[in-house]
XYZ file of C-alpha atoms in Angstrom:
552
model
C 0.000 0.000 0.000
C 2.760 2.442 0.932
C 4.505 1.997 -2.436
C 1.203 2.492 -4.241
C 0.689 5.794 -2.411
C 4.248 6.794 -3.254
C 3.594 6.125 -6.942
C 0.325 8.058 -6.837
C 2.020 11.018 -5.171
C 4.577 11.237 -7.987
C 2.383 10.144 -10.889
C 3.212 11.456 -14.347
C 6.148 13.386 -12.935
C 3.847 15.924 -11.286
C 4.695 15.116 -7.696
C 6.430 18.457 -7.226
C 4.395 20.674 -9.530
C 1.087 19.612 -7.983
C 2.353 18.548 -4.594
C -0.040 16.831 -2.200
C 1.760 18.014 0.935
C 1.608 21.633 -0.216
C -2.052 21.252 -1.100
C -2.827 19.992 2.413
C -0.934 22.940 3.907
C -2.769 25.300 1.567
C -6.140 23.999 2.735
C -5.176 24.883 6.299
C -4.623 28.493 5.272
C -7.854 28.630 3.253
C -10.420 26.730 5.322
C -8.728 26.018 8.640
C -6.931 22.933 9.942
C -8.324 19.543 8.936
C -11.518 20.748 7.248
C -13.065 17.340 6.516
C -15.011 18.351 3.422
C -12.013 20.024 1.825
C -9.802 17.047 2.689
C -12.365 14.695 1.121
C -12.159 16.614 -2.150
C -8.376 16.451 -2.047
C -8.466 12.691 -1.423
C -10.728 12.229 -4.454
C -8.451 14.333 -6.649
C -5.318 12.417 -5.694
C -7.048 9.017 -5.659
C -6.032 8.222 -2.091
C -8.090 7.225 0.917
C -9.730 9.694 3.266
C -7.844 8.186 6.191
C -4.516 8.793 4.460
C -5.249 12.474 3.891
C -6.780 13.016 7.322
C -3.925 11.179 9.032
C -1.434 13.483 7.333
C -3.336 16.700 8.006
C -3.818 15.957 11.701
C -0.167 15.058 12.327
C 1.699 18.327 11.788
C 1.764 21.082 14.392
C 0.429 23.707 11.992
C -2.191 21.689 10.110
C -3.842 19.768 12.955
C -7.184 20.911 14.414
C -5.624 21.954 17.727
C -3.907 24.754 15.820
C -7.174 26.299 14.622
C -7.438 29.229 17.048
C -3.762 29.938 17.596
C -2.580 33.501 16.936
C 0.823 33.511 18.594
C 3.377 30.830 19.481
C 6.018 30.691 22.196
C 9.250 28.733 21.780
C 9.399 25.616 23.960
C 12.902 24.545 22.897
C 15.516 23.397 25.388
C 17.635 26.577 25.232
C 14.706 28.895 26.022
C 13.506 26.460 28.709
C 16.860 26.443 30.488
C 17.220 30.206 30.129
C 13.966 30.608 32.051
C 12.569 33.309 29.762
C 9.358 31.748 28.534
C 7.114 32.126 31.585
C 7.554 35.897 31.416
C 6.907 35.872 27.667
C 3.684 33.934 28.109
C 2.562 36.197 30.978
C 2.967 39.233 28.724
C 1.208 37.531 25.817
C -1.769 36.708 28.044
C -2.368 40.443 28.328
C -3.115 40.505 24.605
C -4.422 37.015 23.788
C -6.734 34.427 25.259
C -5.039 31.260 26.571
C -6.453 29.178 23.733
C -4.910 31.612 21.211
C -1.352 30.910 22.426
C 0.406 27.876 20.989
C 3.942 26.531 21.028
C 6.701 26.044 18.470
C 9.774 23.938 19.088
C 12.870 26.086 18.662
C 12.812 29.233 16.574
C 16.597 29.354 16.261
C 16.843 32.218 18.776
C 18.868 30.139 21.248
C 21.503 32.858 21.527
C 19.083 35.390 23.026
C 15.928 33.461 24.076
C 12.544 34.972 24.929
C 11.506 33.686 21.505
C 7.996 33.747 20.081
C 6.281 33.773 16.676
C 3.622 36.317 15.781
C 1.970 37.277 12.510
C 4.314 35.154 10.406
C 7.525 36.456 11.962
C 9.885 35.460 14.770
C 10.825 37.743 17.650
C 13.015 37.686 20.735
C 11.676 39.588 23.751
C 14.919 40.805 25.295
C 12.689 42.654 27.738
C 9.147 41.287 28.288
C 7.713 44.812 27.924
C 8.769 44.776 24.247
C 5.943 42.358 23.504
C 3.282 45.072 23.765
C 4.968 47.095 21.001
C 5.360 44.016 18.813
C 1.692 43.023 19.132
C 0.646 46.627 18.477
C 2.725 46.706 15.308
C 5.141 49.326 16.615
C 8.197 47.087 16.234
C 9.469 47.259 12.655
C 11.029 43.790 12.490
C 12.260 40.887 14.547
C 15.812 40.751 13.218
C 18.137 39.121 15.704
C 21.870 39.635 15.993
C 24.517 37.165 17.046
C 28.273 36.838 16.842
C 29.757 34.973 13.903
C 33.385 33.923 14.091
C 35.939 31.380 12.932
C 38.949 29.688 14.479
C 41.194 28.169 11.856
C 40.059 28.018 8.234
C 36.865 29.909 7.403
C 35.006 27.947 4.728
C 31.321 28.445 5.504
C 31.666 31.790 7.280
C 33.882 33.308 4.574
C 32.231 35.773 2.157
C 30.470 33.991 -0.707
C 30.440 35.319 -4.306
C 27.339 36.507 -6.116
C 25.811 34.186 -8.761
C 27.505 35.866 -11.728
C 30.911 35.311 -10.167
C 30.122 31.616 -9.645
C 29.474 30.910 -13.308
C 33.070 30.072 -14.340
C 33.404 27.395 -11.671
C 30.037 25.849 -12.578
C 30.858 25.998 -16.301
C 34.159 24.227 -15.681
C 32.331 21.542 -13.691
C 29.881 21.008 -16.550
C 32.787 20.394 -18.939
C 34.048 17.576 -16.727
C 32.358 14.225 -16.163
C 30.072 13.519 -13.206
C 32.347 10.594 -12.353
C 35.360 12.881 -11.916
C 33.285 15.193 -9.718
C 32.236 12.288 -7.492
C 35.883 11.256 -7.193
C 36.884 14.798 -6.189
C 34.231 14.837 -3.482
C 35.321 11.386 -2.303
C 38.948 12.499 -1.989
C 37.864 15.561 0.015
C 36.574 13.245 2.753
C 33.436 15.370 3.228
C 31.045 13.632 5.616
C 27.456 14.481 6.441
C 27.119 17.260 9.007
C 23.618 16.326 10.145
C 24.697 13.831 12.768
C 25.590 10.491 11.213
C 28.799 11.647 9.512
C 28.165 9.499 6.421
C 30.402 10.229 3.366
C 28.386 12.227 0.826
C 30.361 10.853 -2.141
C 29.047 7.358 -1.415
C 25.439 8.589 -1.609
C 26.052 10.547 -4.822
C 27.718 7.608 -6.540
C 25.036 5.141 -5.428
C 22.277 7.440 -6.670
C 24.003 8.000 -10.026
C 24.334 4.253 -10.572
C 20.817 3.352 -9.402
C 18.140 2.458 -11.918
C 15.201 4.814 -12.332
C 14.447 8.398 -13.293
C 13.999 11.158 -12.410
C 16.595 11.420 -9.653
C 16.371 13.942 -6.831
C 18.608 15.947 -4.532
C 16.807 16.769 -1.282
C 18.238 19.356 1.078
C 17.105 18.591 4.607
C 16.648 22.106 6.016
C 14.307 20.936 8.768
C 16.807 21.932 11.470
C 14.702 20.973 14.463
C 17.363 20.343 17.108
C 16.723 22.810 19.939
C 19.902 24.814 20.382
C 20.955 24.652 16.710
C 20.845 27.612 14.349
C 23.752 26.839 12.004
C 21.516 25.822 9.095
C 19.457 28.940 9.643
C 22.639 31.034 9.437
C 23.652 29.383 6.164
C 20.252 29.789 4.537
C 19.945 33.429 5.540
C 23.570 34.559 5.185
C 25.044 32.091 2.647
C 22.042 30.987 0.545
C 24.039 30.609 -2.688
C 26.451 28.211 -0.992
C 23.508 25.989 -0.060
C 21.723 26.135 -3.412
C 24.826 25.751 -5.568
C 25.814 22.837 -3.361
C 22.526 21.224 -4.360
C 23.240 21.928 -8.032
C 26.744 20.438 -7.758
C 25.309 17.368 -6.038
C 22.690 17.136 -8.778
C 25.316 17.054 -11.512
C 27.324 14.408 -9.650
C 24.294 12.186 -9.042
C 22.553 12.715 -12.385
C 19.605 14.462 -10.736
C 17.636 17.233 -12.406
C 15.417 18.265 -9.493
C 16.481 19.761 -6.197
C 14.048 20.042 -3.278
C 14.890 22.181 -0.270
C 12.553 21.395 2.636
C 12.625 24.285 5.137
C 10.925 24.258 8.528
C 7.990 26.635 8.953
C 9.567 27.896 12.170
C 12.157 29.711 10.003
C 10.099 32.237 7.983
C 13.155 34.429 7.412
C 15.080 31.524 5.883
C 12.190 30.722 3.562
C 12.053 34.304 2.282
C 15.821 34.528 1.682
C 15.981 31.183 -0.150
C 13.033 32.162 -2.365
C 14.871 35.330 -3.399
C 18.106 33.405 -3.931
C 16.398 30.893 -6.243
C 15.025 33.797 -8.287
C 18.531 35.294 -8.542
C 19.980 31.972 -9.702
C 17.250 31.701 -12.318
C 18.135 35.138 -13.642
C 21.807 34.147 -13.738
C 21.046 31.001 -15.761
C 21.840 28.645 -12.893
C 18.317 27.293 -12.453
C 16.326 25.728 -15.261
C 17.003 23.893 -18.503
C 20.407 23.712 -20.180
C 22.407 25.291 -17.375
C 24.975 27.699 -18.904
C 24.298 26.238 -22.360
C 25.098 22.670 -21.334
C 22.924 19.554 -21.548
C 22.420 19.625 -17.766
C 19.019 20.623 -16.452
C 18.393 21.438 -12.805
C 15.388 23.045 -11.126
C 14.927 24.043 -7.503
C 11.758 23.479 -5.528
C 11.209 25.025 -2.087
C 8.776 23.246 0.220
C 7.676 24.824 3.484
C 7.411 22.251 6.264
C 4.525 22.305 8.729
C 6.078 21.512 12.103
C 7.385 18.000 12.855
C 10.822 17.243 14.314
C 10.686 13.701 12.925
C 10.999 15.135 9.414
C 14.664 15.668 10.170
C 14.958 11.894 9.659
C 15.558 11.443 5.944
C 12.914 8.826 5.166
C 10.256 10.632 7.218
C 11.102 13.774 5.276
C 10.531 11.946 1.992
C 7.200 10.645 3.270
C 6.248 14.215 4.136
C 7.050 15.594 0.679
C 4.890 12.820 -0.774
C 1.936 14.005 1.308
C 1.901 11.083 3.723
C 2.272 10.916 7.484
C 6.005 11.367 8.102
C 6.574 7.872 9.412
C 10.058 6.424 9.231
C 10.624 3.882 6.475
C 12.252 0.518 7.084
C 15.635 0.302 5.348
C 16.800 -1.185 3.020
C 16.013 -0.034 0.406
C 17.884 3.186 1.061
C 16.884 6.523 -0.494
C 19.733 6.338 -3.009
C 17.901 3.353 -4.540
C 14.260 4.149 -3.691
C 13.735 7.619 -2.342
C 11.356 10.430 -3.233
C 8.396 9.068 -5.220
C 10.261 5.744 -5.289
C 13.121 7.188 -7.356
C 16.864 7.427 -6.570
C 17.409 10.285 -4.132
C 20.259 11.851 -2.201
C 19.281 13.501 1.097
C 21.810 15.716 2.886
C 21.541 18.560 5.312
C 22.260 22.240 4.710
C 25.790 22.374 6.129
C 26.937 19.324 4.174
C 25.788 20.684 0.827
C 27.130 24.172 1.571
C 30.683 22.743 1.603
C 30.545 21.474 -1.985
C 31.268 24.781 -3.734
C 34.500 25.159 -1.739
C 35.526 21.627 -2.741
C 34.681 22.357 -6.384
C 36.670 25.600 -6.522
C 39.617 24.722 -4.273
C 39.960 21.002 -4.887
C 39.783 17.898 -2.744
C 43.300 18.239 -1.323
C 42.650 21.751 -0.007
C 39.513 20.654 1.833
C 41.078 17.428 3.121
C 44.033 19.405 4.502
C 41.674 21.073 6.987
C 40.641 19.136 10.078
C 41.715 15.609 10.922
C 42.427 12.588 8.763
C 38.985 11.048 9.307
C 36.989 14.220 9.992
C 38.026 16.655 7.273
C 36.942 20.261 6.852
C 35.312 22.487 9.427
C 32.298 22.356 11.725
C 29.784 25.028 12.661
C 28.815 25.235 16.334
C 25.838 27.079 17.815
C 26.524 28.431 21.303
C 23.477 29.388 23.352
C 22.932 32.206 25.850
C 24.691 30.388 28.692
C 27.955 31.658 27.152
C 29.346 35.164 27.486
C 29.672 35.285 23.690
C 26.726 33.317 22.288
C 26.702 32.908 18.541
C 27.682 30.878 15.506
C 31.292 29.739 15.186
C 33.268 27.759 12.605
C 36.263 25.699 13.692
C 38.566 23.207 12.032
C 37.636 19.644 12.849
C 39.897 18.497 15.679
C 39.797 21.839 17.542
C 39.789 21.326 21.334
C 36.301 21.816 22.741
C 37.819 23.781 25.625
C 39.110 26.305 23.103
C 35.595 26.717 21.735
C 34.210 27.270 25.231
C 36.867 29.691 26.455
C 38.237 31.462 23.359
C 35.124 31.716 21.214
C 32.360 31.438 23.799
C 34.197 33.598 26.318
C 33.434 31.144 29.094
C 30.103 30.758 30.822
C 27.829 33.639 31.766
C 26.224 31.540 34.499
C 27.366 28.499 36.510
C 26.961 25.489 34.181
C 27.220 21.816 35.123
C 26.848 20.185 31.702
C 26.678 20.889 27.988
C 24.042 19.206 25.875
C 25.750 18.916 22.498
C 24.154 17.704 19.279
C 20.471 18.311 19.947
C 18.031 16.468 22.226
C 19.498 13.134 21.126
C 23.089 14.286 21.620
C 25.373 13.630 24.539
C 25.235 15.294 27.948
C 28.822 16.382 28.554
C 29.709 17.288 32.158
C 31.884 20.406 32.199
C 34.688 18.348 33.709
C 34.894 16.318 30.467
C 35.213 19.344 28.179
C 39.061 19.276 28.233
C 39.005 15.665 26.999
C 37.095 16.371 23.778
C 37.971 17.715 20.361
C 35.402 18.806 17.774
C 35.283 15.771 15.502
C 33.190 12.635 15.103
C 35.791 10.235 16.503
C 36.568 12.092 19.724
C 32.926 12.399 20.699
C 32.176 8.751 19.862
C 35.244 7.556 21.772
C 33.963 9.260 24.939
C 30.351 8.022 24.460
C 28.980 11.374 23.298
C 27.704 12.599 19.919
C 28.819 15.654 17.948
C 25.687 15.647 15.789
C 24.534 19.063 14.638
C 26.976 20.617 17.154
C 24.429 22.728 18.954
C 25.768 23.558 22.412
C 23.315 24.210 25.254
C 24.484 24.952 28.777
C 22.557 23.261 31.599
C 22.706 25.564 34.657
C 23.858 24.175 37.964
C 20.533 25.310 39.417
C 18.432 23.304 36.940
C 17.510 19.793 38.228
C 18.857 17.077 35.964
C 15.799 14.908 36.616
C 13.589 17.702 35.325
C 15.724 18.042 32.207
C 15.506 14.313 31.509
C 11.729 14.522 31.851
C 11.815 17.331 29.281
C 13.780 15.142 26.847
C 11.326 12.247 27.174
C 8.393 14.658 26.755
C 10.010 16.048 23.608
C 10.451 12.550 22.193
C 6.876 11.585 23.039
C 5.504 14.687 21.316
C 7.641 14.309 18.205
C 7.414 10.528 17.715
C 5.943 9.453 14.391
C 4.288 6.550 16.251
C 5.299 3.817 13.823
C 7.311 1.714 16.276
C 6.195 0.707 19.771
C 9.465 1.347 21.650
C 9.510 5.037 20.734
C 5.767 5.672 20.827
C 5.153 3.982 24.164
C 8.578 4.025 25.773
C 8.998 7.793 25.539
C 5.693 8.329 27.368
C 6.539 5.794 30.063
C 9.919 7.415 30.641
C 8.309 10.832 31.020
C 5.723 9.439 33.430
C 8.295 7.782 35.676
C 10.496 10.865 35.887
C 7.521 13.134 36.510
C 6.076 10.963 39.281
C 9.455 10.725 40.976
C 9.475 14.520 41.327
C 5.903 14.992 42.507
C 5.269 12.277 45.098
C 6.692 9.428 47.104
C 7.246 7.329 43.969
C 10.797 6.128 43.340
C 11.936 4.726 40.006
C 12.956 1.096 39.869
C 16.462 1.209 38.404
C 16.234 -2.159 36.657
C 12.898 -1.268 35.059
C 14.224 2.100 33.905
C 17.348 0.550 32.406
C 15.211 -2.020 30.578
C 13.115 0.812 29.151
C 16.179 2.714 27.945
C 17.686 -0.466 26.502
C 14.476 -1.265 24.624
C 14.394 2.243 23.151
C 18.001 1.935 21.999
C 17.644 -1.532 20.433
C 14.064 -1.557 19.230
C 13.405 1.883 17.734
C 13.287 2.275 13.971
C 15.168 5.566 13.858
C 17.410 7.874 15.841
C 14.551 9.591 17.690
C 13.624 6.710 19.989
C 17.018 5.133 19.491
C 18.870 8.347 20.328
C 17.340 9.483 23.607
C 19.110 6.710 25.586
C 22.446 8.468 24.945
C 21.823 11.625 27.020
C 19.893 9.588 29.596
C 22.796 7.181 30.086
C 25.247 10.091 30.176
C 23.179 11.672 32.960
C 22.979 8.423 34.913
C 26.759 8.056 34.637
C 27.929 11.572 35.377
C 25.134 12.847 37.636
C 24.466 9.683 39.591
C 24.535 11.382 43.003
C 22.108 14.112 41.935
C 19.666 11.583 40.475
C 19.986 8.992 43.269
C 17.101 10.375 45.439
C 14.655 9.698 42.587
C 15.548 6.014 42.246
C 15.024 3.023 44.529
């Protein structure tokens, strides 16, 4: 059934021009979330069942019925939670809105300044709660935020990027070479995925190019949902041509003629900048048929997501674009063989693709000379407001984490006991372990942590670790796609146990809790349920004394 729906979603090559997911989102704007009559008409048009359409429409944060009366949204991400700003924001908003008109969004990418909320299609940071009155009254001109951007070592992604016209010679030279030679150049560079797994991008490109089936797709996963991360947002808003030309380069290497960039709705500024950048590339002859007079065709498609952290998982993202519930697919087959609409597809995140233009222009050896032997190039890190110098920083792979904390971050603004690095599924690093780590995949794995997206959130000494673990389980429970039992049920049970241990005489049975965490790690289909055991186990190891009163 699932493959039949996939084929229907992409029938006659119109899966992107008349996109079911976008049509469902459009209905929400026209007739309100999950209007049953309108959804029925859409189901008839696309020849799919009512349950399929309704199941999709009621899944996403911004298309489900609960969203119907919402007029303003507060950020409930980990960084804003730990900063303690959101209660004051909500108190101020209640002076202007009814309780049922206030919703929540998970991370608006304002982790460097907090007090984040979304109003009238735009994001804001209430540096002072009193500012909210002016924003609601329309007296605040914009919600532009400001944060430090710096580099330590070799600036690749934070260096100035040329305008489209200046990029033409490099793209023209690429088009005169073979896709095979381009894949080999990327392979020699050692570029690995920056979204968490660290998988070599050249392997995906080569597998997609050799796979049977057309058309082929390049999908840019811009659904940066990790609370604490804003590196992809920086790239889309400040280096959009690096991202888009990276997609085009990947397209040529993989033999793909369509590029889809899937951007989270929580980033309205990124969506606007990328739309303008695509228009500029079109004008420059770098988007469309016969790119720069060659036989290579490549067209960009921007899709606005509708609020679901699980769409950061590549197969769930593909399900979403196809207009289905974003449930994780069982692999194999992998997307390079059967991806979007059942066709060969390469999925990579924003930061990964943004590196490709540098590799193209400067060569594999130049890129591979930066970083370490196994983790080449640089890494972007997002430092939250617990630092004296919060912001976005680029460092060579292999840079000591202590140097990031002290030299770039300026040390901590408040007493901090741990750093949560790599999103909600990343490792909880006690501050005492910071000197042992370097910013690369191997160092973090060796010490039982995870570099991941490299978002860095400081957990204050005053914030109870048991409460933070409850928050992580609650996040997982809310964002689970529900396909596998361990994640769907286990995340709720973990939240319940931790909550009860804080509110009554209940004490958690250690053996039962360990069994739960073990089941999540071994039985979950993807890294959402399978990833939360990492920070939980880190906490149980490094904060055993603090957590002991809550366990039998």
